[in-house]
Short mmCIF file of C-alpha atoms and ligand atoms in Angstrom, two decimals:
data_model
loop_
_atom_site.label_atom_id
_atom_site.label_comp_id
_atom_site.label_asym_id
_atom_site.label_seq_id
_atom_site.Cartn_x
_atom_site.Cartn_y
_atom_site.Cartn_z
CA MET A 145 18.17 -2.10 27.73
CA VAL A 146 21.14 -4.33 26.91
CA PHE A 147 21.73 -6.99 29.49
CA ASN A 148 25.12 -8.55 29.91
CA GLY A 149 24.61 -11.39 32.32
CA PRO A 150 22.79 -12.85 35.28
CA THR A 151 21.85 -10.37 37.97
CA LEU A 152 19.57 -11.82 40.57
CA TRP A 153 21.55 -14.94 41.04
CA GLU A 154 24.90 -15.16 42.62
CA LEU A 155 27.42 -15.30 39.84
CA ARG A 156 29.94 -18.09 40.15
CA LEU A 157 31.60 -18.90 36.89
CA ASN A 158 33.64 -21.94 35.99
CA ASP A 159 36.30 -21.73 33.27
CA GLY A 160 33.83 -22.86 30.61
CA ASP A 161 31.42 -20.07 31.57
CA LYS A 162 34.23 -17.53 31.27
CA THR A 163 34.96 -18.72 27.72
CA TRP A 164 31.42 -18.43 26.41
CA ARG A 165 30.86 -15.10 28.11
CA ARG A 166 33.88 -13.71 26.25
CA ALA A 167 32.36 -14.98 22.98
CA LEU A 168 29.01 -13.40 23.89
CA ALA A 169 30.73 -10.05 24.39
CA GLY A 170 32.03 -10.27 20.81
CA GLY A 171 28.51 -9.65 19.42
CA VAL A 172 27.33 -6.27 18.14
CA VAL A 173 24.72 -4.61 20.36
CA ASP A 174 25.01 -1.03 19.25
CA ALA A 175 23.02 0.53 16.39
CA GLN A 176 25.84 3.05 15.72
CA GLU A 177 28.23 0.17 15.17
CA ILE A 178 25.73 -1.51 12.84
CA ALA A 179 25.50 1.69 10.78
CA ARG A 180 29.29 2.12 10.83
CA ARG A 181 29.64 -1.36 9.37
CA GLY A 182 27.16 -0.43 6.64
CA TRP A 183 24.53 -3.01 7.63
CA ILE A 184 21.89 -0.27 7.93
CA LEU A 185 21.80 3.16 6.35
CA ALA A 186 23.02 6.10 8.42
CA SER A 187 19.58 7.67 7.83
CA GLU A 188 17.92 4.72 9.58
CA LEU A 189 19.88 5.28 12.77
CA LYS A 190 17.45 7.86 14.10
CA HIS A 191 14.80 5.12 14.36
CA ALA A 192 17.07 2.80 16.32
CA ALA A 193 15.56 3.69 19.69
CA ALA A 194 12.03 2.94 18.45
CA ILE A 195 13.17 -0.39 17.02
CA GLU A 196 15.01 -1.30 20.23
CA ALA A 197 11.89 -0.52 22.24
CA GLY A 198 10.28 -3.41 20.32
CA LEU A 199 13.29 -5.72 20.65
CA ALA A 200 16.86 -5.07 21.77
CA ILE A 201 19.70 -5.55 19.29
CA ARG A 202 22.33 -8.22 19.49
CA VAL A 203 24.02 -9.58 16.40
CA PRO A 204 25.97 -12.62 17.58
CA LYS A 205 29.71 -12.82 16.89
CA GLU A 206 29.12 -16.09 15.03
CA ALA A 207 26.99 -14.26 12.43
CA ILE A 208 29.29 -11.32 11.72
CA ALA A 209 31.44 -12.92 9.00
CA ALA A 210 28.38 -14.07 7.00
CA ILE A 211 26.77 -10.63 7.25
CA GLU A 212 30.00 -8.93 6.16
CA ALA A 213 30.05 -11.34 3.19
CA GLY A 214 26.55 -10.17 2.20
CA ASP A 215 24.62 -13.30 3.23
CA ALA A 216 20.99 -12.13 3.47
CA SER A 217 19.87 -15.42 5.07
CA ILE A 218 21.89 -14.43 8.14
CA ALA A 219 21.63 -10.63 8.01
CA LYS A 220 17.86 -10.56 7.81
CA GLN A 221 17.57 -12.59 11.01
CA PHE A 222 19.66 -10.28 13.20
CA VAL A 223 20.10 -6.84 11.63
CA PRO A 224 17.24 -4.55 12.68
CA SER A 225 14.98 -3.11 9.99
CA LEU A 226 12.61 -0.19 9.68
CA ASN A 227 9.92 -2.74 8.74
CA GLU A 228 9.71 -3.58 12.45
CA LEU A 229 8.02 -0.24 13.03
CA THR A 230 5.01 -1.29 10.92
CA ILE A 231 2.50 -3.14 13.07
CA THR A 232 -0.25 -4.84 11.08
CA ARG A 233 -3.84 -5.19 12.34
CA SER A 234 -3.63 -8.89 13.19
CA GLU A 235 -0.31 -8.62 15.05
CA VAL A 236 -0.52 -8.85 18.81
CA GLU A 237 1.72 -8.58 21.83
CA ASP A 238 1.52 -12.24 22.90
CA PRO A 239 0.93 -14.08 19.60
CA VAL A 240 1.14 -17.65 20.89
CA GLY A 241 -1.01 -16.98 23.93
CA ASP A 242 1.49 -17.66 26.71
CA VAL A 243 -0.20 -15.30 29.14
CA PRO A 244 -3.61 -17.07 29.32
CA HIS A 245 -1.85 -20.33 30.21
CA GLN A 246 0.62 -18.99 32.74
CA PRO A 247 -0.12 -20.17 36.27
CA MET A 248 2.81 -18.02 37.39
CA ARG A 249 5.52 -15.89 35.79
CA GLY A 250 7.98 -18.05 33.87
CA LEU A 251 5.76 -21.14 33.47
CA VAL A 252 3.36 -21.93 30.60
CA HIS A 253 1.08 -24.94 31.05
CA ARG A 254 -0.80 -25.27 27.77
CA TYR A 255 -0.73 -29.00 27.10
CA PRO A 256 -1.67 -31.27 30.00
CA ASP A 257 1.51 -33.36 29.92
CA ARG A 258 4.15 -30.68 29.20
CA VAL A 259 5.14 -27.40 30.77
CA LEU A 260 7.33 -24.70 29.29
CA LEU A 261 9.72 -23.14 31.78
CA LYS A 262 11.15 -19.70 30.96
CA PRO A 263 13.82 -19.04 33.58
CA PHE A 264 15.75 -16.42 31.63
CA PHE A 265 14.63 -13.82 29.11
CA HIS A 266 17.85 -12.62 27.53
CA CYS A 267 19.50 -14.14 24.47
CA ALA A 268 22.81 -14.57 22.70
CA SER A 269 21.16 -13.02 19.63
CA TYR A 270 18.03 -10.99 19.19
CA CYS A 271 16.15 -12.48 16.25
CA ARG A 272 14.15 -9.79 14.50
CA PHE A 273 11.14 -12.14 14.10
CA CYS A 274 11.09 -13.15 17.78
CA PHE A 275 7.59 -14.17 18.91
CA ARG A 276 8.31 -13.53 22.59
CA ARG A 277 9.55 -10.00 22.01
CA PHE A 278 7.10 -8.68 24.60
CA GLN A 279 9.22 -10.39 27.28
CA VAL A 280 12.58 -11.04 25.67
CA ALA A 281 15.35 -8.67 26.79
CA LYS A 282 12.74 -6.97 28.99
CA GLU A 283 11.88 -9.22 31.91
CA LYS A 284 14.15 -10.14 34.78
CA PRO A 285 15.32 -13.74 35.23
CA LEU A 286 13.24 -15.79 37.63
CA SER A 287 14.33 -15.49 41.23
CA LYS A 288 15.06 -18.47 43.45
CA ASP A 289 11.69 -18.00 45.12
CA GLU A 290 9.82 -17.90 41.83
CA LEU A 291 11.56 -21.08 40.74
CA ALA A 292 10.72 -22.77 44.02
CA ALA A 293 7.05 -21.91 43.47
CA ILE A 294 7.22 -23.34 39.94
CA PHE A 295 8.74 -26.60 41.15
CA ALA A 296 6.06 -26.84 43.81
CA TYR A 297 3.41 -26.37 41.09
CA ILE A 298 4.91 -29.10 38.89
CA ALA A 299 5.18 -31.41 41.90
CA GLN A 300 1.45 -30.91 42.51
CA HIS A 301 0.60 -31.78 38.87
CA PRO A 302 1.32 -35.47 38.33
CA GLU A 303 0.04 -35.23 34.75
CA VAL A 304 3.17 -33.22 33.83
CA THR A 305 5.74 -35.65 32.44
CA GLU A 306 8.00 -33.24 30.56
CA VAL A 307 9.64 -29.93 31.43
CA ILE A 308 10.78 -27.84 28.48
CA ILE A 309 13.44 -25.28 29.36
CA SER A 310 13.09 -22.35 27.02
CA GLY A 311 13.19 -18.57 27.30
CA GLY A 312 14.77 -16.27 26.10
CA GLU A 313 17.90 -18.35 25.81
CA PRO A 314 18.28 -20.79 28.68
CA MET A 315 21.93 -21.36 27.81
CA MET A 316 22.70 -17.81 28.97
CA MET A 317 22.61 -19.26 32.47
CA THR A 318 25.83 -20.47 34.05
CA ASP A 319 26.64 -24.16 34.34
CA ARG A 320 26.03 -23.91 38.06
CA ARG A 321 22.52 -22.54 37.60
CA LEU A 322 21.66 -25.10 34.94
CA ALA A 323 22.95 -27.94 37.09
CA CYS A 324 20.77 -26.69 39.91
CA LEU A 325 17.73 -26.40 37.62
CA LEU A 326 18.23 -29.90 36.19
CA ALA A 327 18.60 -31.36 39.66
CA GLN A 328 15.40 -29.68 40.84
CA ILE A 329 13.46 -30.89 37.80
CA SER A 330 14.85 -34.42 38.11
CA ALA A 331 13.85 -34.57 41.76
CA ILE A 332 10.16 -34.53 40.79
CA PRO A 333 9.33 -38.23 40.41
CA HIS A 334 6.63 -37.96 37.73
CA VAL A 335 8.76 -35.82 35.38
CA GLU A 336 10.16 -38.25 32.84
CA LEU A 337 11.72 -35.99 30.25
CA VAL A 338 13.62 -32.74 30.09
CA ARG A 339 13.82 -30.77 26.88
CA ILE A 340 15.98 -27.75 26.10
CA HIS A 341 15.02 -25.24 23.39
CA SER A 342 18.06 -23.16 22.48
CA ARG A 343 19.84 -21.23 19.73
CA ALA A 344 23.24 -21.62 21.39
CA VAL A 345 24.50 -24.51 19.24
CA THR A 346 24.78 -22.29 16.19
CA LEU A 347 24.93 -18.77 17.63
CA LEU A 348 27.02 -19.30 20.75
CA PRO A 349 28.76 -22.63 20.08
CA GLU A 350 31.35 -21.83 22.77
CA ARG A 351 28.50 -22.41 25.24
CA ILE A 352 28.58 -26.15 24.52
CA THR A 353 31.69 -26.78 26.60
CA PRO A 354 32.86 -30.29 27.51
CA GLU A 355 31.96 -29.45 31.14
CA PHE A 356 28.45 -28.58 30.08
CA VAL A 357 28.01 -31.76 28.01
CA HIS A 358 29.19 -33.70 31.04
CA LEU A 359 26.60 -31.91 33.14
CA LEU A 360 23.81 -32.99 30.75
CA ARG A 361 25.14 -36.49 30.68
CA SER A 362 24.93 -36.72 34.45
CA SER A 363 21.24 -35.77 34.48
CA SER A 364 19.18 -38.59 35.95
CA LYS A 365 16.33 -37.80 33.53
CA PRO A 366 16.82 -38.03 29.74
CA VAL A 367 17.52 -34.67 28.10
CA TRP A 368 16.39 -33.93 24.55
CA TRP A 369 17.68 -30.82 22.82
CA VAL A 370 15.93 -28.74 20.16
CA VAL A 371 18.27 -26.60 18.07
CA HIS A 372 16.66 -23.43 16.73
CA ILE A 373 18.23 -22.92 13.28
CA ASN A 374 16.89 -21.20 10.17
CA ALA A 375 19.61 -21.14 7.52
CA ALA A 376 22.17 -23.68 6.29
CA ASN A 377 24.92 -21.09 6.72
CA GLU A 378 24.31 -20.98 10.46
CA TRP A 379 26.16 -24.28 10.46
CA THR A 380 29.61 -22.72 10.82
CA ALA A 381 32.56 -24.98 11.61
CA ALA A 382 32.25 -24.09 15.31
CA ALA A 383 28.50 -24.77 15.28
CA CYS A 384 29.02 -28.18 13.64
CA ASP A 385 31.58 -29.04 16.33
CA ALA A 386 29.16 -27.98 19.07
CA ALA A 387 26.43 -30.22 17.62
CA ARG A 388 28.88 -33.14 17.46
CA ARG A 389 29.89 -32.61 21.08
CA LEU A 390 26.26 -32.87 22.16
CA VAL A 391 25.37 -35.91 20.07
CA ASP A 392 28.63 -37.67 20.95
CA GLY A 393 27.84 -36.84 24.58
CA GLY A 394 24.55 -38.73 24.29
CA VAL A 395 22.11 -35.84 23.79
CA PRO A 396 19.66 -36.41 20.91
CA LEU A 397 19.22 -33.31 18.75
CA LEU A 398 16.08 -32.13 16.97
CA SER A 399 15.73 -28.90 15.02
CA GLN A 400 13.07 -26.25 14.87
CA SER A 401 13.09 -23.53 12.25
CA VAL A 402 10.92 -20.59 11.39
CA LEU A 403 9.91 -20.19 7.75
CA LEU A 404 11.18 -16.69 7.00
CA LYS A 405 10.86 -14.66 3.83
CA GLY A 406 14.30 -13.74 2.52
CA VAL A 407 15.98 -16.26 4.82
CA ASN A 408 14.78 -19.76 3.90
CA ASN A 409 11.64 -19.48 1.77
CA THR A 410 12.89 -21.44 -1.24
CA VAL A 411 12.99 -25.21 -1.73
CA ASP A 412 16.76 -25.10 -2.27
CA GLN A 413 17.39 -23.16 0.95
CA LEU A 414 15.24 -25.54 2.98
CA LEU A 415 16.85 -28.62 1.40
CA ALA A 416 20.34 -27.26 2.16
CA LEU A 417 19.35 -26.54 5.76
CA PHE A 418 17.76 -29.90 6.49
CA ARG A 419 20.39 -31.95 4.62
CA GLN A 420 23.11 -30.34 6.71
CA CYS A 421 21.06 -31.02 9.86
CA LEU A 422 20.86 -34.71 8.92
CA ARG A 423 24.62 -34.90 8.26
CA LEU A 424 25.11 -33.62 11.80
CA ARG A 425 22.61 -36.11 13.27
CA VAL A 426 20.02 -33.41 13.95
CA LYS A 427 16.49 -34.55 13.12
CA PRO A 428 14.30 -31.78 11.62
CA TYR A 429 11.28 -31.53 13.92
CA TYR A 430 9.20 -28.40 13.37
CA LEU A 431 9.06 -25.68 10.75
CA HIS A 432 7.07 -22.82 12.24
CA TYR A 433 4.97 -20.46 10.19
CA PRO A 434 5.91 -17.05 11.68
CA ASP A 435 3.71 -16.03 14.60
CA LEU A 436 1.75 -12.80 14.56
CA ALA A 437 4.30 -10.91 16.67
CA ARG A 438 4.33 -7.14 16.36
CA GLY A 439 6.45 -5.75 13.56
CA THR A 440 7.18 -9.05 11.82
CA HIS A 441 4.95 -8.93 8.71
CA HIS A 442 7.99 -8.65 6.43
CA PHE A 443 8.98 -12.21 7.39
CA ARG A 444 5.72 -13.89 6.35
CA ILE A 445 4.81 -15.52 3.04
CA PRO A 446 1.17 -16.56 2.41
CA LEU A 447 0.32 -19.75 4.32
CA ASP A 448 -0.78 -21.62 1.18
CA GLU A 449 2.65 -20.90 -0.36
CA ALA A 450 4.27 -22.20 2.82
CA ILE A 451 2.26 -25.43 2.57
CA ALA A 452 3.20 -25.88 -1.11
CA LEU A 453 6.86 -25.25 -0.31
CA VAL A 454 7.00 -27.88 2.40
CA SER A 455 5.12 -30.42 0.25
CA GLU A 456 7.93 -30.12 -2.29
CA LEU A 457 10.45 -31.36 0.28
CA ARG A 458 8.76 -34.72 0.45
CA GLY A 459 10.44 -37.01 -2.05
CA LYS A 460 13.58 -34.85 -2.05
CA LEU A 461 14.65 -35.63 1.52
CA PRO A 462 14.57 -38.82 3.59
CA GLY A 463 11.24 -39.07 5.38
CA TYR A 464 12.91 -38.33 8.71
CA GLY A 465 14.42 -35.18 7.20
CA VAL A 466 11.09 -33.46 6.52
CA PRO A 467 9.91 -31.33 9.45
CA GLU A 468 6.26 -30.77 10.25
CA LEU A 469 4.92 -27.35 9.28
CA VAL A 470 3.05 -25.93 12.27
CA VAL A 471 1.11 -22.78 13.05
CA ASP A 472 0.95 -21.67 16.66
CA ILE A 473 -2.45 -20.05 16.47
CA PRO A 474 -3.27 -16.94 18.49
CA GLY A 475 -5.03 -17.34 21.82
CA GLY A 476 -2.84 -20.14 23.16
CA HIS A 477 -4.60 -22.97 21.34
CA GLY A 478 -1.30 -24.68 20.53
CA LYS A 479 0.66 -25.72 17.47
CA VAL A 480 -1.53 -26.89 14.61
CA PRO A 481 0.10 -29.13 11.98
CA VAL A 482 -0.74 -27.90 8.49
CA GLY A 483 0.09 -29.59 5.22
CA LYS A 484 -0.87 -30.61 1.77
CA ARG A 485 -3.61 -33.24 1.55
CA TRP A 486 -1.91 -36.20 -0.07
CA ALA A 487 -5.04 -38.37 0.01
CA GLU A 488 -8.65 -37.38 -0.73
CA ARG A 489 -11.73 -39.58 -0.50
CA LEU A 490 -13.84 -39.33 -3.66
CA GLU A 491 -17.64 -39.62 -3.78
CA SER A 492 -17.21 -43.04 -5.43
CA GLY A 493 -15.61 -44.25 -2.20
CA GLU A 494 -12.22 -44.50 -3.86
CA TRP A 495 -9.20 -42.64 -2.52
CA CYS A 496 -7.13 -40.40 -4.75
CA PHE A 497 -3.45 -40.36 -3.73
CA THR A 498 -0.81 -37.92 -4.93
CA SER A 499 2.64 -39.46 -5.28
CA PRO A 500 5.41 -37.67 -3.39
CA CYS A 501 7.90 -39.13 -5.93
CA ASP A 502 6.50 -37.87 -9.23
CA GLY A 503 3.27 -36.00 -8.46
CA SER A 504 1.13 -38.58 -10.27
CA GLU A 505 -2.38 -39.41 -8.99
CA SER A 506 -3.60 -42.94 -8.27
CA LEU A 507 -7.12 -44.15 -7.45
CA VAL A 508 -7.37 -46.95 -4.91
CA HIS A 509 -10.39 -48.71 -3.49
CA TYR A 510 -10.11 -50.38 -0.10
CA GLU A 511 -12.78 -52.97 0.61
CA ILE A 512 -13.52 -53.15 4.28
C1 PLP B 788 5.65 -25.43 21.82
C2 PLP B 788 5.21 -25.63 23.18
C3 PLP B 788 5.30 -26.89 23.77
C4 PLP B 788 5.91 -28.07 23.07
O1 PLP B 788 5.12 -28.59 22.08
P1 PLP B 788 5.60 -29.89 21.31
O2 PLP B 788 4.57 -30.07 20.24
O3 PLP B 788 5.65 -31.00 22.29
O4 PLP B 788 6.95 -29.59 20.76
C5 PLP B 788 4.83 -27.04 25.05
N1 PLP B 788 4.28 -26.02 25.73
C6 PLP B 788 4.17 -24.81 25.18
C7 PLP B 788 3.55 -23.73 25.97
C8 PLP B 788 4.62 -24.57 23.89
O5 PLP B 788 4.53 -23.35 23.35
S1 SF4 B 789 16.79 -16.68 20.64
FE1 SF4 B 789 14.59 -17.19 20.71
S2 SF4 B 789 13.75 -15.99 22.38
FE2 SF4 B 789 15.76 -15.09 21.85
S3 SF4 B 789 15.31 -13.47 20.38
FE3 SF4 B 789 15.75 -15.32 19.20
S4 SF4 B 789 13.71 -16.26 18.85
FE4 SF4 B 789 13.46 -14.76 20.55
#
């Protein structure tokens, strides 16, 4: 089950690739080792195979020190749990509805103007709440022929102006492969933007080599980067340096986080996370309510609590530091922004506003 590198593609590594692949190998992928370290009980080991059938195990090297120090905000994300064996009635295999919008393997075309490209399904860490666990660590990388068919599809769809490279973890591909992918995307005239969704900045910071930053910089189409990060403590010294390398190299960074019980479901934890993002020039973009992936109920808090939590951030963070809370609803209907209603129209025609500074209510009438 555990995958240690590209297979289908010819493997030619530069020195930077060799460095990050050594760091990748420093993660923990073995349930026995996890039990030996005391992160799970010895009695839980006999369920390891059933858990791994749902999602493979990989605790990234970057997370080990925090887990050893007892940091639940990190441990809960990567250390497998028996809770994953409980599948609730509403949980489904493909919770965000990729499959109904997949013209071919590895491409999701849900919004008219954007496509999501999934070239690679393995990751530097296996996050226990992963919403693509039906594919992640299970499917093979796309072959050259499959990619060629995808580029032909995008070329035939002039309405597509952005290609989002996601996965799995796209940064598990070598520099050479990524350079090739970027060149192929950039060659399509109507594609204006490239976006990368990755966890590598915090969980495999060695991946952000100077060679790689140079590669992004040489892209003829602008590249935006979305950092997946859920806890302030993921910002290790190495992760902060990796973020600086990208921003200094001209790549704008956004963040997306998943609201996870026991990881970041308090106001203080969210404030610490987003404040540290801002200090690193990472703009908080989305906060995802956890998708209905199989075996993930233990990560969810009630949606109304999630809405109340996020409304408390407003007034405590700069406006550009508050991410949008979104729910990717089942069936592939997209990400729906959800939030507190700050303004309500009364029967009198007046509007009642709630202040984000002090919670007070004000009535205002607008003559039109
Ligand atoms: C999340 C997602 C996008 C990107 O949505 P944005 O709101 O632009 O961040 C695009 N396509 C698919 C299939 C997605 O799941
Ligand atoms: S890095 Fe992303 S795709 Fe990979 S396991 Fe984590 S959430 Fe899933």
